[in-house]
Coordinates of C-alpha atoms in Angstrom, one line a residue:
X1361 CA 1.7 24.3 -29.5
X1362 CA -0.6 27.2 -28.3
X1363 CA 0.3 26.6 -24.7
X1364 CA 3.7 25.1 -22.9
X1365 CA 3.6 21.5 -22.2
X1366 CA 2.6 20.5 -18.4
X1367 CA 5.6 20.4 -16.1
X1368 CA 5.7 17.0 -15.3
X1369 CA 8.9 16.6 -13.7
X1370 CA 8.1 19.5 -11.4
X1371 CA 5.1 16.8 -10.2
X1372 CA 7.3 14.0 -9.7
X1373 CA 10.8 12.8 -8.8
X1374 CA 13.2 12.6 -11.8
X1375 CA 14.6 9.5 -11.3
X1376 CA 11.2 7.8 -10.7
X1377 CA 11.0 6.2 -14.2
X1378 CA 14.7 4.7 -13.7
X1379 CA 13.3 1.2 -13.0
X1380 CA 11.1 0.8 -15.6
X1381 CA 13.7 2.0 -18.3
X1382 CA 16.1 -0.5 -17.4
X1383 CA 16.8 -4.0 -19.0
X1384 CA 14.5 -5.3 -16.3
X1385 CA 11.5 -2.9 -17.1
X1386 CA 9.0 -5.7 -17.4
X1387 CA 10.0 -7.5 -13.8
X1388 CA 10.2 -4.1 -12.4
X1389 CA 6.6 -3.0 -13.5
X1390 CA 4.9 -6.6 -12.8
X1391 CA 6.7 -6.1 -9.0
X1392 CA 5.5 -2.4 -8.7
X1393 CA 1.8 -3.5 -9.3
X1394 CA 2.0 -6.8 -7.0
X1395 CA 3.3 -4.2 -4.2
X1396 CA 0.5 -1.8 -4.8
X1397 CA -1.9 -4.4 -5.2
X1398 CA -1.1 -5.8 -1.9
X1399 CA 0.0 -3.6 0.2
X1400 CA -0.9 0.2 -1.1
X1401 CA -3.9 0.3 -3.1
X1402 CA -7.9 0.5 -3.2
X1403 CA -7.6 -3.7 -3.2
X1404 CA -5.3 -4.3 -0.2
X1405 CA -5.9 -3.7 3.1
X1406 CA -6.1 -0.5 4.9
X1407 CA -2.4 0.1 5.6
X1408 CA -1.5 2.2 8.9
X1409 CA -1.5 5.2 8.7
X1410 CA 2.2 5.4 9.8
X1411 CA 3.2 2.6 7.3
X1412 CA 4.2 -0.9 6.7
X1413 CA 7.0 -2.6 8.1
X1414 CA 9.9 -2.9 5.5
X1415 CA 10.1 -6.9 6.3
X1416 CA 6.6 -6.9 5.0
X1417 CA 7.8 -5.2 1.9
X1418 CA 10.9 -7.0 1.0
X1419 CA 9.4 -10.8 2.0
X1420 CA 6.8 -9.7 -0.1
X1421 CA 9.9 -9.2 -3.1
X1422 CA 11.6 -12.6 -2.1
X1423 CA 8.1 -14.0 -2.7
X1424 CA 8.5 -12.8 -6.4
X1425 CA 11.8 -13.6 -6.9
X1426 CA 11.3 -16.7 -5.8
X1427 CA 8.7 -17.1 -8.3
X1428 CA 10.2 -14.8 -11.4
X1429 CA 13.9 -15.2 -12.1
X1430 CA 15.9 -15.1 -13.8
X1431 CA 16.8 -11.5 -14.2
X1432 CA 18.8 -9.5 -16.5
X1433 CA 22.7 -8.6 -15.5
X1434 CA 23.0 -5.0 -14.9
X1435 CA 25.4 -2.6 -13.7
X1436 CA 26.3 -2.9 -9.8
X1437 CA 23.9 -6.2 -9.4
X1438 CA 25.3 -9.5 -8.3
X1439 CA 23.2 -11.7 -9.8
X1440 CA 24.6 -14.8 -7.6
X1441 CA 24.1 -13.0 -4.4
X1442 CA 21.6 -14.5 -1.7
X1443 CA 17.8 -13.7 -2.0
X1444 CA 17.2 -11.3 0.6
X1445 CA 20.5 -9.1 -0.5
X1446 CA 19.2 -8.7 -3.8
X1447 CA 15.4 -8.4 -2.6
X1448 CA 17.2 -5.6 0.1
X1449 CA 18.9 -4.5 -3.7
X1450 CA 15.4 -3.7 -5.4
X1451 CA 13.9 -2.3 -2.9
X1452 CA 16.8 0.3 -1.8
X1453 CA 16.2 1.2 -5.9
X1454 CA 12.5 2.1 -5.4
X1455 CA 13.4 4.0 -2.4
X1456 CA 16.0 6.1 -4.3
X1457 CA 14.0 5.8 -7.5
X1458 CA 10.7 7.8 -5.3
X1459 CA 8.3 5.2 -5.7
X1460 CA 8.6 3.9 -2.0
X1461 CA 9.3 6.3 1.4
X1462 CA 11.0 5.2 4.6
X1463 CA 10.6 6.5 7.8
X1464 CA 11.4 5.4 11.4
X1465 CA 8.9 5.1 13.9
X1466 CA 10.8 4.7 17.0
X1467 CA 13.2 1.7 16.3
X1468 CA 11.3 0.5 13.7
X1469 CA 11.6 1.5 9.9
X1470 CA 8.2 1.9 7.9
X1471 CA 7.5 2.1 4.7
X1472 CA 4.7 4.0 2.7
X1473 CA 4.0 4.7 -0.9
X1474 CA 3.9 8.7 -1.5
X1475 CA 1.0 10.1 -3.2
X1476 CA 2.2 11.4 -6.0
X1477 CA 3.7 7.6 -7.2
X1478 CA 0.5 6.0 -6.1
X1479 CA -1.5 8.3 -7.7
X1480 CA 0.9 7.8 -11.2
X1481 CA 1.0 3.9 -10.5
X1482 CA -2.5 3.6 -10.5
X1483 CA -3.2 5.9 -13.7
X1484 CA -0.6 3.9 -15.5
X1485 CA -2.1 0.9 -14.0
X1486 CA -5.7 2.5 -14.8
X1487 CA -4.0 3.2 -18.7
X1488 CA -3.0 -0.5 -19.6
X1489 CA -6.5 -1.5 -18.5
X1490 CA -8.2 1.6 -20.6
X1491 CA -11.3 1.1 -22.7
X1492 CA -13.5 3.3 -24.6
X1493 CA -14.2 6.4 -23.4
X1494 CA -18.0 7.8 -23.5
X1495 CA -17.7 11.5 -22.8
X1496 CA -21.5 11.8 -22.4
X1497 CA -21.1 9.8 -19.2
X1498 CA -18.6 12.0 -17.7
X1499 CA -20.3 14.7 -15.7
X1500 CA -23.0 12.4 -14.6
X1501 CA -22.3 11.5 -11.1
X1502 CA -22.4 8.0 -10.2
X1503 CA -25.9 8.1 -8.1
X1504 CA -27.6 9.5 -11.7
X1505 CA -25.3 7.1 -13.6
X1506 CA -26.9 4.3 -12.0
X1507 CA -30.6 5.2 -12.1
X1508 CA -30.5 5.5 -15.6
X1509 CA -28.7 2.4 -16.1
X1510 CA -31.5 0.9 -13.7
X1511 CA -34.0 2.8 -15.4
X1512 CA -33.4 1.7 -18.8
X1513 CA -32.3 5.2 -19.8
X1514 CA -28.1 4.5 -20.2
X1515 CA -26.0 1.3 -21.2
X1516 CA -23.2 0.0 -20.2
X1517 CA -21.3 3.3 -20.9
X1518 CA -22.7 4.7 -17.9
X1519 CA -22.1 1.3 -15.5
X1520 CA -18.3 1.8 -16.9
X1521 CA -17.7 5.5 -15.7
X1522 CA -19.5 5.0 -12.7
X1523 CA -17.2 1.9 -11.8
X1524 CA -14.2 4.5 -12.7
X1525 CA -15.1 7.2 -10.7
X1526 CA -15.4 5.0 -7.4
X1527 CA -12.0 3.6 -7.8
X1528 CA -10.9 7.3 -8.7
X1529 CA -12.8 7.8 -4.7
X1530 CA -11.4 5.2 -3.2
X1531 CA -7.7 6.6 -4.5
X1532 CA -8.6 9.8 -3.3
X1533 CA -9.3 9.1 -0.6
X1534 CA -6.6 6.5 0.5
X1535 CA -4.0 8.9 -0.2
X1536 CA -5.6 12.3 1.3
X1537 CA -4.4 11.3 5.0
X1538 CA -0.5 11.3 3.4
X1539 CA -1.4 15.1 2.2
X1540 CA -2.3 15.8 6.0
X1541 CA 0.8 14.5 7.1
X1542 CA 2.8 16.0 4.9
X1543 CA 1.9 19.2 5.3
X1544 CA 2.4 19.3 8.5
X1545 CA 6.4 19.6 8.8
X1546 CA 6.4 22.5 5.6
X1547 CA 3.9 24.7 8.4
X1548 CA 5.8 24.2 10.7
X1549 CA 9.1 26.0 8.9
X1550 CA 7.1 29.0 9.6
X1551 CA 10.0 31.7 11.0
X1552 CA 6.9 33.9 13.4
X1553 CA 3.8 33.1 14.9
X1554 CA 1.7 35.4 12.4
X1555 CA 2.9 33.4 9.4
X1556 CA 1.9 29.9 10.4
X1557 CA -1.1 31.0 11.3
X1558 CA -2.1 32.7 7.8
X1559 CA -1.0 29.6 6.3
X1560 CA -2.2 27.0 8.6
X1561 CA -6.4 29.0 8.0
X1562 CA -5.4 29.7 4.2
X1563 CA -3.7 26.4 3.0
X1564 CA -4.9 23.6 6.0
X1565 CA -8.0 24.7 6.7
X1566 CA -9.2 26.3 3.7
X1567 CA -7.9 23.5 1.4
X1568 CA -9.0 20.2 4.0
X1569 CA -11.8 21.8 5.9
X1570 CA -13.5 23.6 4.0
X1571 CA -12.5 22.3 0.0
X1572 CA -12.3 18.4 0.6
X1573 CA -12.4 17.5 3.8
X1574 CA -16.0 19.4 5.3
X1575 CA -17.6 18.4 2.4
X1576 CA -17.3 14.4 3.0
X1577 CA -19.3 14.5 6.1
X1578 CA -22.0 16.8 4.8
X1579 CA -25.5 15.2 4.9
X1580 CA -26.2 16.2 1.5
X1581 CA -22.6 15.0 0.2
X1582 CA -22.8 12.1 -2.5
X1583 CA -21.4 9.8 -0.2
X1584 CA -23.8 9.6 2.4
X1585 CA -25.9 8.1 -0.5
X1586 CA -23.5 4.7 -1.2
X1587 CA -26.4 2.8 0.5
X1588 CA -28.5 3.9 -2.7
X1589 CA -25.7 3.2 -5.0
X1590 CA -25.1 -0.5 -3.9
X1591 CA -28.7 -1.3 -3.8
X1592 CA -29.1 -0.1 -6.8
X1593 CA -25.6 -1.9 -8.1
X1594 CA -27.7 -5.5 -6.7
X1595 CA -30.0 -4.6 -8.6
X1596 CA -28.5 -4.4 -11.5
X1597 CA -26.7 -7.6 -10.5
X1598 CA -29.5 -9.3 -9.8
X1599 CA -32.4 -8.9 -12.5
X1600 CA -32.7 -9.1 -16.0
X1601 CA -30.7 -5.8 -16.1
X1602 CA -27.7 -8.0 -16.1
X1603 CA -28.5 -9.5 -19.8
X1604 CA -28.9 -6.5 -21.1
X1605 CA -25.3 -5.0 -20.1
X1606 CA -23.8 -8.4 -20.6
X1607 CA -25.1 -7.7 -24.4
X1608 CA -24.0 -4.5 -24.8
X1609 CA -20.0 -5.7 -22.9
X1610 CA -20.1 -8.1 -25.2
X1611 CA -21.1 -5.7 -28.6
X1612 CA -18.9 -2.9 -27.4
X1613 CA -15.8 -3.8 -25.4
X1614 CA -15.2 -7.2 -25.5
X1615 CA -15.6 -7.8 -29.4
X1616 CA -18.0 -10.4 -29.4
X1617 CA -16.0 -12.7 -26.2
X1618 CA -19.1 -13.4 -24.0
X1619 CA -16.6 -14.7 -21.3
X1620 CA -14.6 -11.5 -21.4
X1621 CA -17.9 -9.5 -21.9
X1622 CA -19.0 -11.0 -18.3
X1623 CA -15.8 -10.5 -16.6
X1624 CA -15.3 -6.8 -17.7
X1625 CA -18.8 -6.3 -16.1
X1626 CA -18.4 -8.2 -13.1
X1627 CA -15.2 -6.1 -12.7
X1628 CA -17.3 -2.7 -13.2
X1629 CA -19.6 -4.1 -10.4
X1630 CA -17.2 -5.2 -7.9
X1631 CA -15.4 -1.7 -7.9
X1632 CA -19.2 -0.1 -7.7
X1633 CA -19.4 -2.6 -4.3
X1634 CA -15.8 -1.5 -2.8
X1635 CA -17.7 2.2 -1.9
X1636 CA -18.8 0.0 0.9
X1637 CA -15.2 0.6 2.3
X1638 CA -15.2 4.3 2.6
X1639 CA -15.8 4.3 6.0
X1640 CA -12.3 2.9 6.5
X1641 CA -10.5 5.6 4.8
X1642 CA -13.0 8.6 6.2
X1643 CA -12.2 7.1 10.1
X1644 CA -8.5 6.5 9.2
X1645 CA -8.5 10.2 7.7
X1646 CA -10.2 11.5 11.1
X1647 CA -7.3 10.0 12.9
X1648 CA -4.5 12.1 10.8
X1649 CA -6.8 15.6 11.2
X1650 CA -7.3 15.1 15.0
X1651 CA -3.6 14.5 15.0
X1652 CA -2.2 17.3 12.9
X1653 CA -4.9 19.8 14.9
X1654 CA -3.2 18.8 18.2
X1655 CA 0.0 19.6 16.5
X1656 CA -0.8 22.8 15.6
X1657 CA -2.6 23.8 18.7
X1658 CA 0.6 22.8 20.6
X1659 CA 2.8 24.9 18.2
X1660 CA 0.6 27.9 18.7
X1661 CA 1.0 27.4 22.3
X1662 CA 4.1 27.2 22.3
X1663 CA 5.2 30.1 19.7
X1664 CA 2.4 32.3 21.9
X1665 CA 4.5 31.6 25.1
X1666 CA 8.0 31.5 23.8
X1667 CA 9.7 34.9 24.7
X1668 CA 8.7 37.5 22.0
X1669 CA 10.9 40.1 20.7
X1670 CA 14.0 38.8 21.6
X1671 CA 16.1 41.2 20.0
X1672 CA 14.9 44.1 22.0
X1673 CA 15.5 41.6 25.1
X1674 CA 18.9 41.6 23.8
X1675 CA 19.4 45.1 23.3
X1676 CA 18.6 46.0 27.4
X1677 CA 21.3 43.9 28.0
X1678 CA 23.8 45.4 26.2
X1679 CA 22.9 48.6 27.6
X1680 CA 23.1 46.9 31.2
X1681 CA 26.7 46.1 31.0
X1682 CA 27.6 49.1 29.3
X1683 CA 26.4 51.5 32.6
X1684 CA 26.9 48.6 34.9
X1685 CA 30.3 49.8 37.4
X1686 CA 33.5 47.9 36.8
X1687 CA 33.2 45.8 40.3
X1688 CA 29.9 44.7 39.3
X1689 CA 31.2 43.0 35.8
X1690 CA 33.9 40.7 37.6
X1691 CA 34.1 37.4 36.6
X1692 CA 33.2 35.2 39.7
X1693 CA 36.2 32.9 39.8
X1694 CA 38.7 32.1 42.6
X1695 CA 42.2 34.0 42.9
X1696 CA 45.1 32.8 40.4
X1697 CA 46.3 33.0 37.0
X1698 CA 42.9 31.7 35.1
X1699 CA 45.3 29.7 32.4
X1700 CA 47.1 28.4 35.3
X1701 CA 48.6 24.7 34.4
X1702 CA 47.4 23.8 38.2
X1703 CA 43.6 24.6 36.6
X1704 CA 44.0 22.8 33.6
X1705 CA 42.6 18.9 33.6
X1706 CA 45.4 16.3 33.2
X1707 CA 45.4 14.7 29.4
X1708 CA 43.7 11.6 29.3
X1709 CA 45.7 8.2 28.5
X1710 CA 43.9 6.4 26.2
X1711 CA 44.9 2.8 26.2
X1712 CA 46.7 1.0 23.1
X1713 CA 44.0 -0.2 20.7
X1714 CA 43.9 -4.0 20.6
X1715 CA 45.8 -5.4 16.7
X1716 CA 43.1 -6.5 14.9
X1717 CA 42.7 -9.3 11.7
X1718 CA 40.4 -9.5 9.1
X1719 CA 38.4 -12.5 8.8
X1720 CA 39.6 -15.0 6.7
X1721 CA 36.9 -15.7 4.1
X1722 CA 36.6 -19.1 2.6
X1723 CA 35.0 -19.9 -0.7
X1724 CA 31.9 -22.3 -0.6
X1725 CA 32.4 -26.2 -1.5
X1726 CA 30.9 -27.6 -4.7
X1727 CA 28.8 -29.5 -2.0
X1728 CA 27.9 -26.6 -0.2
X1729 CA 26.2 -25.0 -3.7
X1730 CA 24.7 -27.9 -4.2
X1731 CA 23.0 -27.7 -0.8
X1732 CA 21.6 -24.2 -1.2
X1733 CA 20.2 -25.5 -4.8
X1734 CA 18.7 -28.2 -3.0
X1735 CA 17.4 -25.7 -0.2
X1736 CA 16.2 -23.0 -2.4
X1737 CA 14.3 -26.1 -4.3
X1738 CA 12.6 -27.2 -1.2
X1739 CA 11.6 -23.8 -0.1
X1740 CA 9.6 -23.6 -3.7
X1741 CA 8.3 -26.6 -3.7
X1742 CA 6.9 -26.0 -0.4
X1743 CA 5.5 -22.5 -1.5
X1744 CA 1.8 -22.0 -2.3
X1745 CA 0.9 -18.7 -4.6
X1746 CA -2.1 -17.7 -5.9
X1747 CA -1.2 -19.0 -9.2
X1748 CA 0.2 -22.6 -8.3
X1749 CA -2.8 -23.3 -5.8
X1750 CA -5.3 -22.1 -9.2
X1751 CA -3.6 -24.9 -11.1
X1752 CA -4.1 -27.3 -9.2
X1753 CA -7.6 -27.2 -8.9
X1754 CA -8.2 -25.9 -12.7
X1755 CA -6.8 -29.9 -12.9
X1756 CA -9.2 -31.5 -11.0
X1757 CA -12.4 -28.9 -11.3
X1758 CA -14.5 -30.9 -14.1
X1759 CA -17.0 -29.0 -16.1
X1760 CA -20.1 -28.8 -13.8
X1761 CA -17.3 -26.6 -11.5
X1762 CA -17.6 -29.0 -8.6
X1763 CA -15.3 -32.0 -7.2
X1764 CA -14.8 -33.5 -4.1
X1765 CA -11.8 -34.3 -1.7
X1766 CA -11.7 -37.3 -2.5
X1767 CA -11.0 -37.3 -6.0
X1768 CA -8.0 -34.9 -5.5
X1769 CA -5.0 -36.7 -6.3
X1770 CA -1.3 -35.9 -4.6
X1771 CA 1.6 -36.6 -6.9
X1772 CA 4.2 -34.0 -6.1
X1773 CA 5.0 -32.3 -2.8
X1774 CA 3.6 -29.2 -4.5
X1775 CA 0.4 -31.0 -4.8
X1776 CA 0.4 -32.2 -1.1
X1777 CA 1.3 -28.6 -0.2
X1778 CA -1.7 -27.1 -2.3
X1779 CA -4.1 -29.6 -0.2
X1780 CA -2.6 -28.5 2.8
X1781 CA -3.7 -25.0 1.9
X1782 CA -7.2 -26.7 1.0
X1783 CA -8.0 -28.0 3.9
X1784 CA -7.3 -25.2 5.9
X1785 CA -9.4 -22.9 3.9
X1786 CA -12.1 -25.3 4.4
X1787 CA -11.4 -25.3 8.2
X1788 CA -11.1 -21.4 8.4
X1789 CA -14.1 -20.6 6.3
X1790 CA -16.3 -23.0 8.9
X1791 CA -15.9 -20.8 11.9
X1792 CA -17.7 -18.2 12.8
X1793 CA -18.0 -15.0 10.7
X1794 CA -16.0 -17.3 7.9
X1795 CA -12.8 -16.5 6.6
X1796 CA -11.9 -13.1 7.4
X1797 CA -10.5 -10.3 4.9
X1798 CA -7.5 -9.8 6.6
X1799 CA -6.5 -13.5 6.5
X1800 CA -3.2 -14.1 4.4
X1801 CA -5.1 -17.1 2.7
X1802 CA -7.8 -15.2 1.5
X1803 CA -5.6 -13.7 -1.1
X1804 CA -5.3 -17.4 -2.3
X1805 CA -8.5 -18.1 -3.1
X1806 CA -9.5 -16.8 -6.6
X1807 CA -12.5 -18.0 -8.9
X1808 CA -13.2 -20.7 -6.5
X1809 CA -14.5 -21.7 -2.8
X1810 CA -13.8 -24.7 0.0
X1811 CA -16.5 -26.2 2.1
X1812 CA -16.4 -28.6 4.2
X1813 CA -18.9 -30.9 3.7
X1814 CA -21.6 -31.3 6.8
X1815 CA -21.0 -34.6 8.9
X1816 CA -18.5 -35.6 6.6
X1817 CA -15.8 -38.2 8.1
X1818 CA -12.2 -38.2 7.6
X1819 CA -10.6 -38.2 4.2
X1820 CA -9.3 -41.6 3.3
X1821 CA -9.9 -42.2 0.2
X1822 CA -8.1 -41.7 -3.1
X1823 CA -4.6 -40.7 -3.3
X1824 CA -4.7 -38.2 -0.7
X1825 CA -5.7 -40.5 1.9
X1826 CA -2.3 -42.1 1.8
X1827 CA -0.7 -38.8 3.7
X1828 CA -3.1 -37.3 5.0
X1829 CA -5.9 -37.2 7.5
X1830 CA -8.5 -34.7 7.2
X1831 CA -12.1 -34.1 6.7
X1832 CA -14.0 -33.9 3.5
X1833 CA -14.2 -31.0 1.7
X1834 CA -15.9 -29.5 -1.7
X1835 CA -14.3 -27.3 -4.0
X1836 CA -16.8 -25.4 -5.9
X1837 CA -16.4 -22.8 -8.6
X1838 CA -17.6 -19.6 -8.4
X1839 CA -19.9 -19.5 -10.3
X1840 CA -21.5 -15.3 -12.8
X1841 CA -24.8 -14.9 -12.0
X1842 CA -26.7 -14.7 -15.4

């Protein structure tokens, strides 16, 4: 090789690929992307900026155990051991492994992905999802990608690297605030005034200010044109634009699947319609610099009126004693030895320590296991996921995507369970301003929507009616705009 390889454990912590080269590789990646899906990346929420509860984090790992098991035996694991030990197990190994950071806020412990592993997880994440590349689409930005895809000028080549670069954005951007805050505590190692300040103007301001930071609230800055880009992204949406990409998905990427042609493009669109977020990130990232400039404006004030040149201080003093007369150097204390046994504090008696016994430990009865089988059981049955609530209404959804709540039929106590979640997504999504993004249940609703149906009296009919009573509802599929 003409040049030395790139150092990439210099980037990242050695042990970070420990998990996913272990007999559990495949549960360990599938439980990485849930977490960053959910919690760290472009598609969750916008996290605090001082982290997540861990609670958050490992319910969210009993949730996939609960749902994937069993796992392999490895060494150190007890594979019989109760759900939240080894959910408290896996995640202690992401900590130690770099993919997760703890840090306690007051009493609390919070959790936060670090850049570097979010930025890795999400180009290995971006790499299993990889399709063709079109270098001619590459320096475009994603305003000019757009007006010639609107134009007629570009295909879908140019619809697919804009839809790349505003994920790589929203990345960006979601982990920027973390490089704030991190280098924060490495300025502040500084040993004298005069070196934080060259690095706080050469390395804070002149890499945030002026490099990355400035430049997102200029007026001429790409961003403050996202209004243009998502017009322009409906109108590709919604015009006879759409065929023609659909076509070209469909010849070029999805190898002739006009299903998978349409989802690959709806995808492309959808990350073109997340730039509508960026205000979220740019007011969370205003937070951190107001924050760190108070920090450093109160360590400059302080280092400017901490005593300076101590060691000449110092010095005067020495000299001091050494010409000061001898009467003027006694030690004020009272007359008497100054070791005298009369001076000294009596020893303290500490009292006997109380005998102590270790708990006797008693294994459980075959009864008992058998009653936390039964309990784990119920617990499942009475969980809804994504994926169980999905098959029960693929079931009952006919062809024309559209069925009623009457003709939903209860057999199981999983299926009473998903009607339960029904039902309340019907109620939610009736109030005012809808269901809202933040709402847990939203994350349950995929390819479809509830209603509830206008004046519509309470559910008694079909088998449902026997256990519940509730109003009528719809359950439509969503349906791709042509």
């Amino acid at each position: 090789m003409s040049q030395p390889p790139p150092a990439l454990f210099e980037l990242i912590p050695g042990g970070l690929f420990g998990p996913l080269a272990s007999a559990n590789r495949e549960h360990y990646w599938q439980l990485l992307c849930r977490l960053f899906d959910e919690f760290f990346g472009p598609d969750a929420p916008v996290p605090p900026s001082h982290g997540i509860p861990r609670r958050e984090i490992t319910a969210a790992v009993e949730r996939y155990l609960l749902s994937d098991d069993p796992w392999e035996d490895e060494e150190g694991d007890a594979p019989d051991a109760p759900l939240n030990v080894r959910a408290n197990g896996i995640y202690e190994r992401f900590r130690a492994a770099g993919w997760l950071r703890q840090e306690r806020l007051g009493a609390r412990e919070m959790v936060s992905m670090p850049p570097v592993a979010a930025q890795l997880l999400s180009t290995l994440i971006g790499f299993c999802e990889l399709g063709p590349t079109f270098v001619s689409a590459k320096v475009r930005s994603i305003e000019l990608q757009l007006q010639q895809v609107v134009q007629g000028k570009a295909g879908g080549e140019a619809l697919e690297e804009a839809a790349d670069q505003a994920r790589r954005l929203l990345v960006s951007l979601s982990s920027m605030s973390l490089q704030v805050r991190d280098l924060m505590p490495e300025l502040s190692r500084a040993e004298t005034t005069a070196q934080f300040a060259r690095a706080w103007f050469e390395r804070y301001v002149g890499e945030f200010f002026i490099g990355d930071y400035a430049e997102l609230h200029r007026a001429d800055h790409p961003l403050a044109r996202r209004s243009a880009i998502l017009a322009m992204a409906r109108e590709v949406e919604g015009t006879e634009l759409r065929n023609r990409l659909l076509a070209w998905y469909r010849d070029h990427v999805a190898a002739g699947d006009t299903a998978r042609a349409a989802s690959r493009l709806n995808r492309s669109l959808r990350r073109l319609y997340e730039l509508d977020r960026i205000d979220d990130y740019l007011a969370r990232l205003d937070d951190d610099i107001r924050q760190a400039n108070r920090r450093a404006l109160a360590f400059l004030d302080y280092r400017l009126r901490a005593p300076d040149r101590l060691d000449v201080l110092l010095r005067r003093a020495f000299r001091g004693v050494q010409r000061a007369p001898e009467e003027a150097l006694r030690l004020p204390v009272g007359p008497g030895g100054l070791m005298d046994v009369e001076r000294l504090r009596p020893p303290r008696r500490r009292p006997r320590p109380i005998a102590r016994s270790a708990n006797a430990t008693t294994p459980p009865t075959p009864e008992q296991l058998a009653r936390l089988a039964l309990l784990r059981r119920m617990k499942r049955s009475r969980l809804v996921t994504a994926e169980d609530l999905a098959g029960y209404v693929g079931r009952h959804l006919p062809a024309e995507g559209r069925v009623e709540s009457t003709r939903l039929d209860i057999a199981t106590i999983a299926d009473l369970r998903a009607y339960q979640v029904l039902v309340t997504l019907a109620l939610r999504g009736h109030r005012v301003g809808g269901l809202r993004r933040d709402d847990p249940l939203s994350r349950l609703q995929r390819g479809f929507r509830v209603e509830l149906v206008d004046g519509g009296d309470d559910n008694g009919a079909g088998s449902a009616g026997r256990y519940l009573r509730a109003p009528r509802f719809v359950v439509e599929r969503i349906r791709k705009s042509a």
